[in-house]
mmCIF file with all atom_site columns, C-alpha atoms and ligand atoms in Angstrom:
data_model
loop_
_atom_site.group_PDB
_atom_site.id
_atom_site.type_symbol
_atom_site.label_atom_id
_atom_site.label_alt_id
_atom_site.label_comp_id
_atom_site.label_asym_id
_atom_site.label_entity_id
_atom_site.label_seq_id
_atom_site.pdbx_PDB_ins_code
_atom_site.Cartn_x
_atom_site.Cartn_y
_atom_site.Cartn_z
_atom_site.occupancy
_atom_site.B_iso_or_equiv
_atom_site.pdbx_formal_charge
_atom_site.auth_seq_id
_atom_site.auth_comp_id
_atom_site.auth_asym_id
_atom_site.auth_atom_id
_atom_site.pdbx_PDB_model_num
ATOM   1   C CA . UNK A 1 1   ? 1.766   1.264   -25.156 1.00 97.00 ? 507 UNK A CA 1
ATOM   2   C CA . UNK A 1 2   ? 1.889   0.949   -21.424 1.00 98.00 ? 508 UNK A CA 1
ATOM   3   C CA . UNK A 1 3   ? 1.001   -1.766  -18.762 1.00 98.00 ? 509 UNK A CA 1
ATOM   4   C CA . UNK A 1 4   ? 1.073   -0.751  -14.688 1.00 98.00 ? 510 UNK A CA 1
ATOM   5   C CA . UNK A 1 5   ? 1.516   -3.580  -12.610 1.00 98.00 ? 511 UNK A CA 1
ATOM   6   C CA . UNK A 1 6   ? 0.131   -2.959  -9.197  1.00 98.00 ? 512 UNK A CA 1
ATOM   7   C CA . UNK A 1 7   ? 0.989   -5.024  -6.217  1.00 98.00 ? 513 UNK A CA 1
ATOM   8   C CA . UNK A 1 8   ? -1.041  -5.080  -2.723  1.00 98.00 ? 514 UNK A CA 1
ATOM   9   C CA . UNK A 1 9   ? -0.145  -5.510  0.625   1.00 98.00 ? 515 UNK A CA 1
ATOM   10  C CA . UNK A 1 10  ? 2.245   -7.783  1.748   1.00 98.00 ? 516 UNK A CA 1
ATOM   11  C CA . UNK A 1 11  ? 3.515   -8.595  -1.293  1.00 98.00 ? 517 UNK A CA 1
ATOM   12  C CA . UNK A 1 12  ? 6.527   -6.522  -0.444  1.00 98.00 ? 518 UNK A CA 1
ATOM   13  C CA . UNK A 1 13  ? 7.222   -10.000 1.874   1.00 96.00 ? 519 UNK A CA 1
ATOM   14  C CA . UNK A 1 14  ? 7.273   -12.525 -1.244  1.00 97.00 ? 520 UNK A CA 1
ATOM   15  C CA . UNK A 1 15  ? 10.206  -14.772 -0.853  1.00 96.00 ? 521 UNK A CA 1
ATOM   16  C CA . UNK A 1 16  ? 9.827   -14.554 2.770   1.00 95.00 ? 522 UNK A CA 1
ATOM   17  C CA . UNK A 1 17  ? 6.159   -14.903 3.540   1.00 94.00 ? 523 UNK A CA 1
ATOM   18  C CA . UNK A 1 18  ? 4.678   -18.712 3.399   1.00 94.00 ? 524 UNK A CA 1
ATOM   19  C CA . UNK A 1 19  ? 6.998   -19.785 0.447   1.00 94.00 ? 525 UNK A CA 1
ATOM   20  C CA . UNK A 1 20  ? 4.617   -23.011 0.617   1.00 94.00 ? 526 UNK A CA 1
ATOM   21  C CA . UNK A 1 21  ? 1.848   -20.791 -0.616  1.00 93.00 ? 527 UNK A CA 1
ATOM   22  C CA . UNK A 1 22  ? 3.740   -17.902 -2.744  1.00 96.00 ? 528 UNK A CA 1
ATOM   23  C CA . UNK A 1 23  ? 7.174   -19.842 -3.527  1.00 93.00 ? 529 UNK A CA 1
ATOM   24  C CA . UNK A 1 24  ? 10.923  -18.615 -2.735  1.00 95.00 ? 530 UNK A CA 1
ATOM   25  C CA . UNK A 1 25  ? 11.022  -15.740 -5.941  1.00 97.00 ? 531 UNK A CA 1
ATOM   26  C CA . UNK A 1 26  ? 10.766  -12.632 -4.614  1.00 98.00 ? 532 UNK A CA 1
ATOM   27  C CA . UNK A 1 27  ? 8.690   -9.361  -6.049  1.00 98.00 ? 533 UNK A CA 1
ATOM   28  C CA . UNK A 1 28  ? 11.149  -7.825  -8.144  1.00 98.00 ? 534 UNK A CA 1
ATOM   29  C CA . UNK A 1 29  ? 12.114  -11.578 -9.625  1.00 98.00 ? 535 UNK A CA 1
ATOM   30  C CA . UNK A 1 30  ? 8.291   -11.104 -10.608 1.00 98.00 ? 536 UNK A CA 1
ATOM   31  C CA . UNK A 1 31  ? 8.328   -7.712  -11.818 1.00 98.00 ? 537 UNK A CA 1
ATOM   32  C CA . UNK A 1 32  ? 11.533  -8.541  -14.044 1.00 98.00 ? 538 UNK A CA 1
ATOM   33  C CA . UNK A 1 33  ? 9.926   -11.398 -15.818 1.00 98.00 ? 539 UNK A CA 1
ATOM   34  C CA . UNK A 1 34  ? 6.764   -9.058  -16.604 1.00 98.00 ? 540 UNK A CA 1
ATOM   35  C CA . UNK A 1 35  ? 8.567   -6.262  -17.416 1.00 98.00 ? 541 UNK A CA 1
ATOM   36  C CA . UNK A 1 36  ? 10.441  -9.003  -20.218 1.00 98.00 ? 542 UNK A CA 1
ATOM   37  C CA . UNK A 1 37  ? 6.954   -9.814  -21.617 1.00 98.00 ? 543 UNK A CA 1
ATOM   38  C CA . UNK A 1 38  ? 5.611   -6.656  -21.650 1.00 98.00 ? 544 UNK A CA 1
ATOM   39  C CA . UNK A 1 39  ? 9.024   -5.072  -23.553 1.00 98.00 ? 545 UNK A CA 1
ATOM   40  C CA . UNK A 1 40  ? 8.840   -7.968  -26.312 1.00 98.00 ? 546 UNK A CA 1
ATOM   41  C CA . UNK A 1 41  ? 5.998   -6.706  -27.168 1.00 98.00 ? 547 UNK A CA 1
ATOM   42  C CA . UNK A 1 42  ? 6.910   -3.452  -27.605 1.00 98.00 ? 548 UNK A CA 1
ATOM   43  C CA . UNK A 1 43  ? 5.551   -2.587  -23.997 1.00 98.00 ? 549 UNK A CA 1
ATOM   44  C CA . UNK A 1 44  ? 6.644   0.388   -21.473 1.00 98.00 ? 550 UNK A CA 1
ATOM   45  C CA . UNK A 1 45  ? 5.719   -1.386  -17.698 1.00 98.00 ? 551 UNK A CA 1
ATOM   46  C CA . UNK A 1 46  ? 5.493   0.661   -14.432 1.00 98.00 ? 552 UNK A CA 1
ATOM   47  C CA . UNK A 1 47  ? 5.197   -1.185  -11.166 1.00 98.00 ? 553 UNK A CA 1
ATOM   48  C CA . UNK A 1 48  ? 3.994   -0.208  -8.000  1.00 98.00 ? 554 UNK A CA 1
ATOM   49  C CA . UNK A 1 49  ? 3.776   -2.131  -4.647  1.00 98.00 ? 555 UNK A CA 1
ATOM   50  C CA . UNK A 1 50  ? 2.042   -1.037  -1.679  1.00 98.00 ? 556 UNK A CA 1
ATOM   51  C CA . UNK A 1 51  ? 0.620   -1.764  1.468   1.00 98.00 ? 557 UNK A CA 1
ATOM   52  C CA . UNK A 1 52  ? -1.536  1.199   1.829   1.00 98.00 ? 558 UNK A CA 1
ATOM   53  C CA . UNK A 1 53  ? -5.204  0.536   0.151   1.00 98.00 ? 559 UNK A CA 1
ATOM   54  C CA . UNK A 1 54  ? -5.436  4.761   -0.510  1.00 98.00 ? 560 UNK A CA 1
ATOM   55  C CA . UNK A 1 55  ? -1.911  4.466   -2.350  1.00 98.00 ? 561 UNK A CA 1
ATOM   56  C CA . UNK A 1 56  ? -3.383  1.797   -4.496  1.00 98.00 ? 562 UNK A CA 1
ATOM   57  C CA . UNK A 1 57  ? -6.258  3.542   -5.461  1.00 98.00 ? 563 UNK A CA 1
ATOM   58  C CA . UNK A 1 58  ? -4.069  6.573   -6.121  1.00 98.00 ? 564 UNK A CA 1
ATOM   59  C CA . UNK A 1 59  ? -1.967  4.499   -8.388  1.00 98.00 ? 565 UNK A CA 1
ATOM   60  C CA . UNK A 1 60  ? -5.149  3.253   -10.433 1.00 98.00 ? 566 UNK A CA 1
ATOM   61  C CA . UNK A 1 61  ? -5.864  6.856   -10.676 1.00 98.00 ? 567 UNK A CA 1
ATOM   62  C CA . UNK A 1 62  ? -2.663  7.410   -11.943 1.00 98.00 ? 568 UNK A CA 1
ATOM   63  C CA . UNK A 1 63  ? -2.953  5.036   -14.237 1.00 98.00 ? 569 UNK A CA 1
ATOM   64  C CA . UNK A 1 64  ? -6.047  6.919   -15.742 1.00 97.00 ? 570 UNK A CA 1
ATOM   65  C CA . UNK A 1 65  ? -5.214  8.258   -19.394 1.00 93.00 ? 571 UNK A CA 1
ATOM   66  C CA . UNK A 1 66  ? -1.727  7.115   -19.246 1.00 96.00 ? 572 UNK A CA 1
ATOM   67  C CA . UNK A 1 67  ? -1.752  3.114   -18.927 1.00 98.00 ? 573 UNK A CA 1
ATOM   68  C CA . UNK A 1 68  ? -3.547  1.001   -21.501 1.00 98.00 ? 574 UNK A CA 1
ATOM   69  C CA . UNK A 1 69  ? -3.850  -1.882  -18.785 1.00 98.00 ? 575 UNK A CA 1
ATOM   70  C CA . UNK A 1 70  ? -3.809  -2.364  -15.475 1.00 98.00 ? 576 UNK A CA 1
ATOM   71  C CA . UNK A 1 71  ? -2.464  -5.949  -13.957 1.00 98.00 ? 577 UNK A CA 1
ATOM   72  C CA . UNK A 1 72  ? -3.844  -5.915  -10.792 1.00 98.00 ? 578 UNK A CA 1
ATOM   73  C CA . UNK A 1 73  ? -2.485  -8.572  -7.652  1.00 98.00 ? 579 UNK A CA 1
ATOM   74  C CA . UNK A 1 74  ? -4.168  -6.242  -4.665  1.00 98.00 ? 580 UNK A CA 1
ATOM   75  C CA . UNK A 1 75  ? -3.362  -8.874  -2.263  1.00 98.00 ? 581 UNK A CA 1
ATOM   76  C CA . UNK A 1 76  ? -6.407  -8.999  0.814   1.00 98.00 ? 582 UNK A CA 1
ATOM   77  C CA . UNK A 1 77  ? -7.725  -5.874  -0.652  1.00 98.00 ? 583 UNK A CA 1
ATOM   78  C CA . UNK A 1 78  ? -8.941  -7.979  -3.224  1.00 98.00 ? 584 UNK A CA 1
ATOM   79  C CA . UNK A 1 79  ? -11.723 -9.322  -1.234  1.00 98.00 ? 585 UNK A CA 1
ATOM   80  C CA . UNK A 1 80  ? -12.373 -6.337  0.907   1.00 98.00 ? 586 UNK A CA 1
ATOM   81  C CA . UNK A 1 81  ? -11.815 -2.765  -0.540  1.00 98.00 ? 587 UNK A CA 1
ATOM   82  C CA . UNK A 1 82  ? -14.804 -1.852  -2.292  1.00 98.00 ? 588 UNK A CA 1
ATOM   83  C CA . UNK A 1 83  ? -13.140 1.706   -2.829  1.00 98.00 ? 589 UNK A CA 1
ATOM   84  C CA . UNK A 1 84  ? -10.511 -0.571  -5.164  1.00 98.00 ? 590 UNK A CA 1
ATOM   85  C CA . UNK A 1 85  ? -13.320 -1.754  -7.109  1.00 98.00 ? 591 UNK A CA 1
ATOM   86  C CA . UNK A 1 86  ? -14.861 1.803   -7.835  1.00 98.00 ? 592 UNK A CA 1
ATOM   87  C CA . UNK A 1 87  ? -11.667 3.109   -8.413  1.00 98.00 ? 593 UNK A CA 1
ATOM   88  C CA . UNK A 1 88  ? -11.048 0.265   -11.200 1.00 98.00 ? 594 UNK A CA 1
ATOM   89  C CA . UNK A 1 89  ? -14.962 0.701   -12.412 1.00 98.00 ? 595 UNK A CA 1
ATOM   90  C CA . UNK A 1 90  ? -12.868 4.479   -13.310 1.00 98.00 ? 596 UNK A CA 1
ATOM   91  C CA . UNK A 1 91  ? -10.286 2.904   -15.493 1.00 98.00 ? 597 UNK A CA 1
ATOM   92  C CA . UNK A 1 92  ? -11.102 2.476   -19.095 1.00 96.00 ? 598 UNK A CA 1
ATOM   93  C CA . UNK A 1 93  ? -8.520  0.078   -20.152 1.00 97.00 ? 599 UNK A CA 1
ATOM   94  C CA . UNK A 1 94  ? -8.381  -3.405  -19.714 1.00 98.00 ? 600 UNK A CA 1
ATOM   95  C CA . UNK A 1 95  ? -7.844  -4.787  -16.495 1.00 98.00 ? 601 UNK A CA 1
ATOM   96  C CA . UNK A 1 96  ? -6.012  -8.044  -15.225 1.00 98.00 ? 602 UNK A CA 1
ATOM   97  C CA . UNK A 1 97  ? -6.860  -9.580  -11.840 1.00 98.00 ? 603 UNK A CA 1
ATOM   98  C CA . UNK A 1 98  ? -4.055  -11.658 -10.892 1.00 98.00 ? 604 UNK A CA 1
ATOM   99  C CA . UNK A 1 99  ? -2.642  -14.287 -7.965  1.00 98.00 ? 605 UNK A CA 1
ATOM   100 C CA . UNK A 1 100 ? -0.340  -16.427 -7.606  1.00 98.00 ? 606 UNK A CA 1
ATOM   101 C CA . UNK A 1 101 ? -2.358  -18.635 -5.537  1.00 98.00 ? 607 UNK A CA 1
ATOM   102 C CA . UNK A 1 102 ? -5.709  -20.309 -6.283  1.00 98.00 ? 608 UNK A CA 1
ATOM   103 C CA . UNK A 1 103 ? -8.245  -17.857 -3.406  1.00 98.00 ? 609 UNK A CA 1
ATOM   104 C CA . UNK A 1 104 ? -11.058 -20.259 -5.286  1.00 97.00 ? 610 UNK A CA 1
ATOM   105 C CA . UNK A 1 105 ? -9.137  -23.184 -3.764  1.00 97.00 ? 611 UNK A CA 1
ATOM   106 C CA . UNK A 1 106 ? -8.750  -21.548 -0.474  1.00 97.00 ? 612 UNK A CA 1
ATOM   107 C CA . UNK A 1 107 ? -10.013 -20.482 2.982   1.00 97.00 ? 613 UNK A CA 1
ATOM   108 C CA . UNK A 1 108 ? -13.838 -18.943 1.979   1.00 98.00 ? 614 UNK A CA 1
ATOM   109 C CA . UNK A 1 109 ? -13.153 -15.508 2.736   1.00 96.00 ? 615 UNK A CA 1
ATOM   110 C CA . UNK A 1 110 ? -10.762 -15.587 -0.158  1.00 98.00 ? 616 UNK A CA 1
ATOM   111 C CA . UNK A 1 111 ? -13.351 -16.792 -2.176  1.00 98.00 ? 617 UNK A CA 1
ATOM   112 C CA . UNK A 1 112 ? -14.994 -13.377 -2.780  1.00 98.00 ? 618 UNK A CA 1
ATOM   113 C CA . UNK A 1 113 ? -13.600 -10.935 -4.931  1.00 98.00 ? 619 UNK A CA 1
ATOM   114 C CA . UNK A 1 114 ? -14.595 -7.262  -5.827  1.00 98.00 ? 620 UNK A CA 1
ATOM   115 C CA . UNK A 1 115 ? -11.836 -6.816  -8.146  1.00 98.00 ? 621 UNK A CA 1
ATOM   116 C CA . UNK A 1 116 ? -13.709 -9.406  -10.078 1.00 98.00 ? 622 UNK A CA 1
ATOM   117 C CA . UNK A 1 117 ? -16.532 -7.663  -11.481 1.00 98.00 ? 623 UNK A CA 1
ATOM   118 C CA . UNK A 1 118 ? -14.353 -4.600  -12.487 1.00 98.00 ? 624 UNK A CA 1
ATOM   119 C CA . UNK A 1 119 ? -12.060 -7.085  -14.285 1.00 98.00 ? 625 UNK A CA 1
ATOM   120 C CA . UNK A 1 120 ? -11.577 -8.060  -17.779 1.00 98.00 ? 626 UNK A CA 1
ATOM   121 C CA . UNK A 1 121 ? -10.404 -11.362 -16.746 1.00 98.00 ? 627 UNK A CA 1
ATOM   122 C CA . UNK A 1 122 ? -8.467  -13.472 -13.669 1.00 98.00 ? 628 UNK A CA 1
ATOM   123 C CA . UNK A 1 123 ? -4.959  -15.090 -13.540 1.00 98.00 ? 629 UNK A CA 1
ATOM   124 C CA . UNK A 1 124 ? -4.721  -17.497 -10.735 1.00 98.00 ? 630 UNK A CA 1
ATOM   125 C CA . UNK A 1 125 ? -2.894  -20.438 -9.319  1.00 98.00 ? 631 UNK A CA 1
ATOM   126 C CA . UNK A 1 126 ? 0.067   -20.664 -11.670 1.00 97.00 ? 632 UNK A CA 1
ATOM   127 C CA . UNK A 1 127 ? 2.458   -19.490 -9.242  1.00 97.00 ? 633 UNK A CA 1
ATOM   128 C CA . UNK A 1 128 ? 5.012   -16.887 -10.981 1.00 97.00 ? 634 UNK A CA 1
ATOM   129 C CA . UNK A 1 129 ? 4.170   -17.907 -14.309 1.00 98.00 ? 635 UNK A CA 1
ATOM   130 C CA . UNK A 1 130 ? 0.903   -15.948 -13.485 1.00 98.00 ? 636 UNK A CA 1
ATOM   131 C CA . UNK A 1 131 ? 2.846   -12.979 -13.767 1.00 98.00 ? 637 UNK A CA 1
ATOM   132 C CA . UNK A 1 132 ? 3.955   -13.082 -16.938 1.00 98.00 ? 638 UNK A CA 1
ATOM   133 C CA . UNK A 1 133 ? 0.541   -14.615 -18.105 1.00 98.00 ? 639 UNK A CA 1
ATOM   134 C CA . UNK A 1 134 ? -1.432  -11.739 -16.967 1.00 98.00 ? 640 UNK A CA 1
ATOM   135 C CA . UNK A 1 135 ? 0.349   -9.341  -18.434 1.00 98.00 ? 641 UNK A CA 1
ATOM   136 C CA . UNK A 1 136 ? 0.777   -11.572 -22.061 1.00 98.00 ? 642 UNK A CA 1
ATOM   137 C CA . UNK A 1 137 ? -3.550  -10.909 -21.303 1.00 98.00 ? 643 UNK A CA 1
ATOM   138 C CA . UNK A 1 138 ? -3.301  -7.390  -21.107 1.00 98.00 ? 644 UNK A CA 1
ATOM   139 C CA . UNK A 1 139 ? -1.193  -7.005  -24.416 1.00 98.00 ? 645 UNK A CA 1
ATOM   140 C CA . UNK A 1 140 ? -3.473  -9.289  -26.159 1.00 98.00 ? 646 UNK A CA 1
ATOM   141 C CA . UNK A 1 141 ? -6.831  -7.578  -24.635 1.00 98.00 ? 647 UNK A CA 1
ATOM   142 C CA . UNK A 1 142 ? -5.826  -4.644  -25.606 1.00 98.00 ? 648 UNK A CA 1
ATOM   143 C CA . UNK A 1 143 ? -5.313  -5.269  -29.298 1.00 96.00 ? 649 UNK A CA 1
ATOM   144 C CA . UNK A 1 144 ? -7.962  -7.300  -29.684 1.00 94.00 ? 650 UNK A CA 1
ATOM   145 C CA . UNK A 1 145 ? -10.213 -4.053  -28.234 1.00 92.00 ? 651 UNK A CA 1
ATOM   146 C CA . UNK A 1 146 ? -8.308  -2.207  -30.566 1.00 89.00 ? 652 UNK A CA 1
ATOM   147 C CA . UNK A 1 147 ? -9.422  -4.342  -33.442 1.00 87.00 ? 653 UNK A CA 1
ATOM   148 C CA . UNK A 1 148 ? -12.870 -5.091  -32.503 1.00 86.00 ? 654 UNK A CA 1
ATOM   149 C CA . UNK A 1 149 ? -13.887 -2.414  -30.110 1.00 73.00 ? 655 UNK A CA 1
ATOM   150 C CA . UNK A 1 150 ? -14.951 -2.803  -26.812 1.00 62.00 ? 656 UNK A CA 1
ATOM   151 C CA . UNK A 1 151 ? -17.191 -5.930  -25.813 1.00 58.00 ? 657 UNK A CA 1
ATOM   152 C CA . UNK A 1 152 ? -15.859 -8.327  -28.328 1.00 51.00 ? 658 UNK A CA 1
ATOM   153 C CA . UNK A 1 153 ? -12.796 -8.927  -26.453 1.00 49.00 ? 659 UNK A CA 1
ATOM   154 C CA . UNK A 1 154 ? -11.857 -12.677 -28.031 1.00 53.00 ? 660 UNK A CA 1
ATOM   155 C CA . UNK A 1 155 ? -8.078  -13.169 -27.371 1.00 54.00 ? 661 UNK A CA 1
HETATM 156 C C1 . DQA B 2 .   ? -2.875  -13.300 -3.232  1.00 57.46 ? 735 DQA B C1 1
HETATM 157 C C2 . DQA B 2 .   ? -4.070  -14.042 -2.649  1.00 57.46 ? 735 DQA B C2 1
HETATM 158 C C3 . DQA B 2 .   ? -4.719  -13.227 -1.564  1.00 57.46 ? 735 DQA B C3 1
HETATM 159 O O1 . DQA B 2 .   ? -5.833  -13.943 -0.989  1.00 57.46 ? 735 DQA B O1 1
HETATM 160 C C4 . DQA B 2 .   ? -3.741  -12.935 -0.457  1.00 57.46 ? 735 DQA B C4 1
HETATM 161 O O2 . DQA B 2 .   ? -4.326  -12.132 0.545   1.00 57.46 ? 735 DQA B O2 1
HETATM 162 C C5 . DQA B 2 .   ? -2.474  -12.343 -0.947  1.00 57.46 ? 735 DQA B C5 1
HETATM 163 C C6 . DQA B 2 .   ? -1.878  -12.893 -2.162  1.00 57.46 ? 735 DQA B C6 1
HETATM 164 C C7 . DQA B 2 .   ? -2.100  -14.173 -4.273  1.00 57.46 ? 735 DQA B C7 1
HETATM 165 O O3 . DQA B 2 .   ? -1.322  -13.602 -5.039  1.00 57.46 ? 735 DQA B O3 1
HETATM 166 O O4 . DQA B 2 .   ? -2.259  -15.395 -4.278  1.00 57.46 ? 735 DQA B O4 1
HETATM 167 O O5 . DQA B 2 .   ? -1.897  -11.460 -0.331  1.00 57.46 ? 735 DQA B O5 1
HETATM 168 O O6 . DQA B 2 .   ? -3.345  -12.150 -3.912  1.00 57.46 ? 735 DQA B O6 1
#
């Protein structure tokens, strides 16, 4: 089985950028601790950051017949790139929106996402715990689909 993590814009900076708002770990610290919960379950995880909004829909097309889930932190994209959302309407596994802050508890253009709809479900505002919470989700989605089929997707 196989998770891609995909990381948005900016997110290259964690560590650096507002460590008030993101904390002082860095990306790959993140990446580590997801790849951890991801192999304990068995789990292959690929990771891909970028600030480009076309590379990220290319990596969700990648994604496409070769990645059970998709954990998905798209940074701003989240709450603009409509072309992220169709590409993610695409994907038939389960998908994970995650952040590491709260956008609900935010400045109001955070408050809209259009990963949302296209998502199986939202980790938010635990800091880098979120990471390996999300992708904990994604394992758990996707067995539960297995089990039940799609639409009865009880953890
Ligand atoms: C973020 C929240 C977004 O609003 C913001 O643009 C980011 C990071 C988060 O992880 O909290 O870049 O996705």
């Amino acid at each position: 089985m196989h998770v891609t993590l995909l990381s948005g814009p900016n997110l290259d900076l964690l560590g650096q950028r507002e460590p008030e708002v993101y904390g002082t770990d860095r990306l790959s610290d993140h990446v580590r601790r997801a790849r951890a919960v991801a192999e304990a379950h068995g789990w292959r995880l690929d990771h891909v950051q970028t600030n480009d909004e076309g590379a990220l829909i290319d990596a969700v097309h990648d994604a496409r017949g070769r990645s059970d889930a998709l954990v998905v932190n798209a940074g701003a994209l989240t709450h603009t790139s409509w072309s992220l959302h169709d590409a993610l309407a695409a994907f038939d596994g389960v998908v994970v929106e995650l952040h590491l802050s709260n956008p609900a508890a935010r400045e109001p253009f955070r408050h809209t996402s259009v990963v949302a709809p296209v998502a199986d479900g939202l980790v938010a505002g635990m800091g880098g715990l979120g990471y390996e919470l999300a992708i904990e989700a994604a394992v758990r989605l996707v067995a539960a689909r297995a089990h039940d089929g799609p639409g009865k997707e009880e953890p």
